[in-house]
Amino acid sequence: MRLVHRTLALVAAATATVLGLTATPAAAATIETGHLDVLDVDYTAGALTLDIRSYSPANDDLSPAGTTLRLRSTSAIAVPSGSAWNCLGAAGATVYVAPQAENPNLIWPGWNTEDVPAAQGPVRMELVGVSSVPAGGRFALYTTNSFGTPTFRLNSNSAAGCPISVWPGNIGAGGHAHGNWAFSALGTYTLSFRATANGGAGVASPTVNYTVQVG
């Protein structure tokens, strides 16, 4: 069972529903395991928003503010050899990865545009910044194909040819997928994202900060 401490927030949300008020996304203290759409893009009444969608114990939207995503140190892997992996780190170096395939002992983060109408797509996803990082800390989001070859979607690595601040090709509306969320050092990271409809030409979400604790 996923570790989610959000009792007070859920009570507040339930109370707001009973009173007929508009409930805001609940806030969880820490999440260590389970299925999460970390970049959950919603389009409602002409506004684009970013939050976290959880699936257990119920389908729920969580506010990134006050929510910490913890990636356990057991997620450590060694960077594979080969030039395709250069932007993840030096071959053999340790990185901590929340994997593309579900591991019940780790968070399983993805992205979700199911609530974005086709007319508002595709979604431009931007990594606005990575701050409050440990020494040597870098973040990368990449997918792998059936041959294990990586495609980097976002990357804070400053090495030549590595930085990616805008998701190449954008994210199609009405989709839901997972990738590998990689961190180069133990510690706490603040990741800042912004989503924009119509491939960057439409309405934009506010910049939203996410906290990830590695280790």
mmCIF file of C-alpha atoms in Angstrom:
data_model
loop_
_atom_site.group_PDB
_atom_site.id
_atom_site.type_symbol
_atom_site.label_atom_id
_atom_site.label_comp_id
_atom_site.label_asym_id
_atom_site.label_seq_id
_atom_site.Cartn_x
_atom_site.Cartn_y
_atom_site.Cartn_z
ATOM 1 C CA MET A 1 0.000 0.000 0.000
ATOM 2 C CA ARG A 2 1.294 3.417 -0.917
ATOM 3 C CA LEU A 3 2.423 5.622 1.945
ATOM 4 C CA VAL A 4 0.235 8.714 1.706
ATOM 5 C CA HIS A 5 -0.301 10.961 4.722
ATOM 6 C CA ARG A 6 -3.089 13.309 3.763
ATOM 7 C CA THR A 7 -5.883 12.802 6.307
ATOM 8 C CA LEU A 8 -6.458 16.458 7.179
ATOM 9 C CA ALA A 9 -6.451 17.540 3.554
ATOM 10 C CA LEU A 10 -8.945 14.848 2.579
ATOM 11 C CA VAL A 11 -11.259 15.789 5.461
ATOM 12 C CA ALA A 12 -11.112 19.408 4.353
ATOM 13 C CA ALA A 13 -11.886 18.442 0.774
ATOM 14 C CA ALA A 14 -14.802 16.270 1.884
ATOM 15 C CA THR A 15 -16.178 19.077 4.028
ATOM 16 C CA ALA A 16 -15.996 21.481 1.108
ATOM 17 C CA THR A 17 -17.931 19.020 -1.031
ATOM 18 C CA VAL A 18 -20.662 18.641 1.600
ATOM 19 C CA LEU A 19 -20.991 22.402 1.864
ATOM 20 C CA GLY A 20 -21.278 22.712 -1.894
ATOM 21 C CA LEU A 21 -17.986 24.531 -2.244
ATOM 22 C CA THR A 22 -15.383 23.950 -4.938
ATOM 23 C CA ALA A 23 -12.834 21.577 -3.433
ATOM 24 C CA THR A 24 -9.170 22.206 -4.178
ATOM 25 C CA PRO A 25 -6.759 19.292 -4.751
ATOM 26 C CA ALA A 26 -5.769 17.505 -1.577
ATOM 27 C CA ALA A 27 -2.191 17.776 -0.331
ATOM 28 C CA ALA A 28 -0.239 14.720 0.761
ATOM 29 C CA ALA A 29 2.752 14.971 3.077
ATOM 30 C CA THR A 30 4.863 12.219 1.482
ATOM 31 C CA ILE A 31 4.298 9.603 -1.222
ATOM 32 C CA GLU A 32 6.827 6.776 -1.506
ATOM 33 C CA THR A 33 5.173 4.163 -3.742
ATOM 34 C CA GLY A 34 2.364 3.744 -6.213
ATOM 35 C CA HIS A 35 0.991 4.976 -9.512
ATOM 36 C CA LEU A 36 1.156 8.744 -9.919
ATOM 37 C CA ASP A 37 0.711 11.037 -12.877
ATOM 38 C CA VAL A 38 3.090 13.700 -11.624
ATOM 39 C CA LEU A 39 2.449 15.992 -14.583
ATOM 40 C CA ASP A 40 -1.351 15.861 -14.642
ATOM 41 C CA VAL A 41 -2.582 18.519 -17.080
ATOM 42 C CA ASP A 42 -6.229 19.563 -16.800
ATOM 43 C CA TYR A 43 -8.228 22.008 -18.923
ATOM 44 C CA THR A 44 -11.335 23.458 -17.287
ATOM 45 C CA ALA A 45 -13.323 26.573 -18.136
ATOM 46 C CA GLY A 46 -10.577 27.939 -20.351
ATOM 47 C CA ALA A 47 -7.779 27.411 -17.806
ATOM 48 C CA LEU A 48 -4.887 24.965 -17.896
ATOM 49 C CA THR A 49 -3.629 23.557 -14.595
ATOM 50 C CA LEU A 50 -0.898 21.198 -13.371
ATOM 51 C CA ASP A 51 -1.313 18.919 -10.383
ATOM 52 C CA ILE A 52 -0.590 15.306 -9.363
ATOM 53 C CA ARG A 53 -3.090 12.539 -10.066
ATOM 54 C CA SER A 54 -3.046 9.584 -7.698
ATOM 55 C CA TYR A 55 -4.882 6.292 -8.147
ATOM 56 C CA SER A 56 -4.882 4.692 -4.698
ATOM 57 C CA PRO A 57 -6.837 4.516 -2.485
ATOM 58 C CA ALA A 58 -8.940 6.494 -4.991
ATOM 59 C CA ASN A 59 -8.516 8.545 -8.144
ATOM 60 C CA ASP A 60 -7.656 11.939 -6.682
ATOM 61 C CA ASP A 61 -5.932 15.187 -7.619
ATOM 62 C CA LEU A 62 -3.166 16.252 -5.252
ATOM 63 C CA SER A 63 -1.658 19.698 -4.957
ATOM 64 C CA PRO A 64 2.126 19.688 -5.545
ATOM 65 C CA ALA A 65 2.378 22.346 -2.839
ATOM 66 C CA GLY A 66 3.056 20.565 0.445
ATOM 67 C CA THR A 67 3.445 17.192 -1.276
ATOM 68 C CA THR A 68 6.816 15.435 -1.295
ATOM 69 C CA LEU A 69 7.535 12.613 -3.717
ATOM 70 C CA ARG A 70 10.134 10.326 -2.169
ATOM 71 C CA LEU A 71 12.320 8.174 -4.387
ATOM 72 C CA ARG A 72 13.941 5.523 -2.241
ATOM 73 C CA SER A 73 17.676 4.877 -2.451
ATOM 74 C CA THR A 74 16.876 1.315 -3.572
ATOM 75 C CA SER A 75 16.134 2.901 -6.972
ATOM 76 C CA ALA A 76 19.890 3.222 -7.626
ATOM 77 C CA ILE A 77 21.200 1.918 -10.954
ATOM 78 C CA ALA A 78 24.474 2.289 -12.853
ATOM 79 C CA VAL A 79 24.484 4.412 -16.002
ATOM 80 C CA PRO A 80 24.827 1.995 -18.946
ATOM 81 C CA SER A 81 27.728 2.278 -21.337
ATOM 82 C CA GLY A 82 27.282 3.705 -24.816
ATOM 83 C CA SER A 83 27.018 7.173 -26.289
ATOM 84 C CA ALA A 84 23.211 7.134 -26.140
ATOM 85 C CA TRP A 85 23.496 7.403 -22.351
ATOM 86 C CA ASN A 86 26.027 10.243 -22.167
ATOM 87 C CA CYS A 87 23.420 12.805 -21.141
ATOM 88 C CA LEU A 88 22.392 10.691 -18.152
ATOM 89 C CA GLY A 89 25.942 10.582 -16.772
ATOM 90 C CA ALA A 90 29.265 8.821 -17.061
ATOM 91 C CA ALA A 91 29.086 5.092 -17.685
ATOM 92 C CA GLY A 92 28.974 3.249 -14.380
ATOM 93 C CA ALA A 93 27.946 6.301 -12.346
ATOM 94 C CA THR A 94 25.105 5.867 -9.881
ATOM 95 C CA VAL A 95 21.749 7.434 -10.663
ATOM 96 C CA TYR A 96 18.419 7.040 -8.903
ATOM 97 C CA VAL A 97 15.543 6.214 -11.218
ATOM 98 C CA ALA A 98 11.793 5.993 -10.763
ATOM 99 C CA PRO A 99 11.339 3.543 -13.639
ATOM 100 C CA GLN A 100 9.113 3.531 -16.698
ATOM 101 C CA ALA A 101 7.823 0.065 -15.768
ATOM 102 C CA GLU A 102 5.933 -0.244 -12.509
ATOM 103 C CA ASN A 103 7.912 -1.339 -9.442
ATOM 104 C CA PRO A 104 5.628 -1.774 -6.398
ATOM 105 C CA ASN A 105 8.437 -0.655 -4.087
ATOM 106 C CA LEU A 106 8.932 2.728 -5.776
ATOM 107 C CA ILE A 107 6.876 5.632 -7.030
ATOM 108 C CA TRP A 108 5.680 5.107 -10.613
ATOM 109 C CA PRO A 109 5.433 8.625 -12.037
ATOM 110 C CA GLY A 110 3.979 9.512 -15.403
ATOM 111 C CA TRP A 111 2.164 12.298 -17.202
ATOM 112 C CA ASN A 112 -1.489 12.698 -18.155
ATOM 113 C CA THR A 113 -3.336 14.886 -20.661
ATOM 114 C CA GLU A 114 -6.579 12.886 -20.697
ATOM 115 C CA ASP A 115 -8.527 15.959 -19.551
ATOM 116 C CA VAL A 116 -7.151 18.171 -22.320
ATOM 117 C CA PRO A 117 -9.527 18.365 -25.330
ATOM 118 C CA ALA A 118 -8.062 17.635 -28.747
ATOM 119 C CA ALA A 119 -8.768 21.236 -29.767
ATOM 120 C CA GLN A 120 -6.396 22.431 -27.018
ATOM 121 C CA GLY A 121 -3.565 20.063 -27.893
ATOM 122 C CA PRO A 122 -0.794 19.335 -28.175
ATOM 123 C CA VAL A 123 0.601 20.415 -24.810
ATOM 124 C CA ARG A 124 3.951 22.158 -24.610
ATOM 125 C CA MET A 125 5.659 20.948 -21.429
ATOM 126 C CA GLU A 126 8.494 23.079 -20.112
ATOM 127 C CA LEU A 127 11.048 22.361 -17.416
ATOM 128 C CA VAL A 128 11.298 25.899 -16.088
ATOM 129 C CA GLY A 129 14.036 25.087 -13.610
ATOM 130 C CA VAL A 130 15.658 22.671 -11.191
ATOM 131 C CA SER A 131 16.592 24.325 -7.917
ATOM 132 C CA SER A 132 17.484 23.529 -4.307
ATOM 133 C CA VAL A 133 19.428 20.531 -5.542
ATOM 134 C CA PRO A 134 22.170 18.606 -3.721
ATOM 135 C CA ALA A 135 25.746 19.022 -4.910
ATOM 136 C CA GLY A 136 26.032 17.536 -8.376
ATOM 137 C CA GLY A 137 22.289 17.076 -8.588
ATOM 138 C CA ARG A 138 20.716 16.762 -12.040
ATOM 139 C CA PHE A 139 17.297 15.679 -13.259
ATOM 140 C CA ALA A 140 16.393 13.868 -16.471
ATOM 141 C CA LEU A 141 13.165 12.396 -17.777
ATOM 142 C CA TYR A 142 13.612 9.836 -20.529
ATOM 143 C CA THR A 143 11.772 6.958 -22.145
ATOM 144 C CA THR A 144 13.210 3.708 -23.446
ATOM 145 C CA ASN A 145 12.029 1.583 -26.361
ATOM 146 C CA SER A 146 11.883 -2.219 -26.575
ATOM 147 C CA PHE A 147 15.626 -2.280 -27.287
ATOM 148 C CA GLY A 148 16.372 -0.211 -24.174
ATOM 149 C CA THR A 149 17.484 2.852 -26.150
ATOM 150 C CA PRO A 150 16.782 6.118 -24.311
ATOM 151 C CA THR A 151 15.010 9.174 -25.674
ATOM 152 C CA PHE A 152 15.445 12.197 -23.422
ATOM 153 C CA ARG A 153 12.319 14.314 -22.956
ATOM 154 C CA LEU A 154 13.616 16.804 -20.372
ATOM 155 C CA ASN A 155 17.105 17.173 -18.942
ATOM 156 C CA SER A 156 18.880 19.648 -16.657
ATOM 157 C CA ASN A 157 22.358 18.295 -17.509
ATOM 158 C CA SER A 158 24.430 21.305 -18.636
ATOM 159 C CA ALA A 159 26.916 19.235 -20.668
ATOM 160 C CA ALA A 160 27.122 20.046 -24.369
ATOM 161 C CA GLY A 161 24.082 18.800 -26.269
ATOM 162 C CA CYS A 162 22.260 17.614 -23.152
ATOM 163 C CA PRO A 163 19.979 20.383 -21.781
ATOM 164 C CA ILE A 164 16.317 20.011 -22.780
ATOM 165 C CA SER A 165 13.966 22.567 -21.277
ATOM 166 C CA VAL A 166 11.015 21.998 -23.639
ATOM 167 C CA TRP A 167 9.585 18.556 -24.383
ATOM 168 C CA PRO A 168 10.517 17.788 -28.018
ATOM 169 C CA GLY A 169 7.458 17.469 -30.236
ATOM 170 C CA ASN A 170 5.094 18.332 -27.363
ATOM 171 C CA ILE A 171 2.666 15.923 -25.647
ATOM 172 C CA GLY A 172 -0.521 14.958 -27.443
ATOM 173 C CA ALA A 173 -3.882 15.722 -25.839
ATOM 174 C CA GLY A 174 -5.886 12.850 -24.393
ATOM 175 C CA GLY A 175 -2.885 10.718 -23.445
ATOM 176 C CA HIS A 176 -1.329 9.003 -20.456
ATOM 177 C CA ALA A 177 2.169 7.509 -20.334
ATOM 178 C CA HIS A 178 5.183 6.791 -18.140
ATOM 179 C CA GLY A 179 8.913 7.316 -18.386
ATOM 180 C CA ASN A 180 12.081 7.129 -16.307
ATOM 181 C CA TRP A 181 12.587 9.993 -13.829
ATOM 182 C CA ALA A 182 16.294 10.093 -13.007
ATOM 183 C CA PHE A 183 18.283 11.973 -10.365
ATOM 184 C CA SER A 184 22.057 12.027 -10.128
ATOM 185 C CA ALA A 185 22.494 12.468 -6.357
ATOM 186 C CA LEU A 186 20.761 11.865 -3.055
ATOM 187 C CA GLY A 187 18.965 14.864 -1.616
ATOM 188 C CA THR A 188 15.965 17.112 -2.177
ATOM 189 C CA TYR A 189 15.101 18.653 -5.550
ATOM 190 C CA THR A 190 12.621 21.343 -6.559
ATOM 191 C CA LEU A 191 11.411 20.815 -10.115
ATOM 192 C CA SER A 192 9.453 23.636 -11.764
ATOM 193 C CA PHE A 193 7.164 22.926 -14.723
ATOM 194 C CA ARG A 194 4.762 24.874 -16.924
ATOM 195 C CA ALA A 195 2.260 23.547 -19.478
ATOM 196 C CA THR A 196 0.844 25.484 -22.433
ATOM 197 C CA ALA A 197 -2.015 24.483 -24.713
ATOM 198 C CA ASN A 198 -1.929 24.449 -28.522
ATOM 199 C CA GLY A 199 1.756 23.613 -28.654
ATOM 200 C CA GLY A 200 2.718 26.790 -26.850
ATOM 201 C CA ALA A 201 0.321 29.159 -28.603
ATOM 202 C CA GLY A 202 -2.597 28.735 -26.200
ATOM 203 C CA VAL A 203 -3.381 29.302 -22.552
ATOM 204 C CA ALA A 204 -0.581 28.473 -20.091
ATOM 205 C CA SER A 205 -0.682 27.004 -16.625
ATOM 206 C CA PRO A 206 1.067 28.756 -13.760
ATOM 207 C CA THR A 207 4.612 27.566 -13.090
ATOM 208 C CA VAL A 208 4.252 24.761 -10.543
ATOM 209 C CA ASN A 209 6.951 23.544 -8.153
ATOM 210 C CA TYR A 210 7.305 19.877 -7.258
ATOM 211 C CA THR A 211 9.429 18.551 -4.396
ATOM 212 C CA VAL A 212 11.272 15.260 -4.845
ATOM 213 C CA GLN A 213 13.291 13.715 -2.028
ATOM 214 C CA VAL A 214 15.811 11.163 -3.257
ATOM 215 C CA GLY A 215 16.920 8.765 -0.548
#
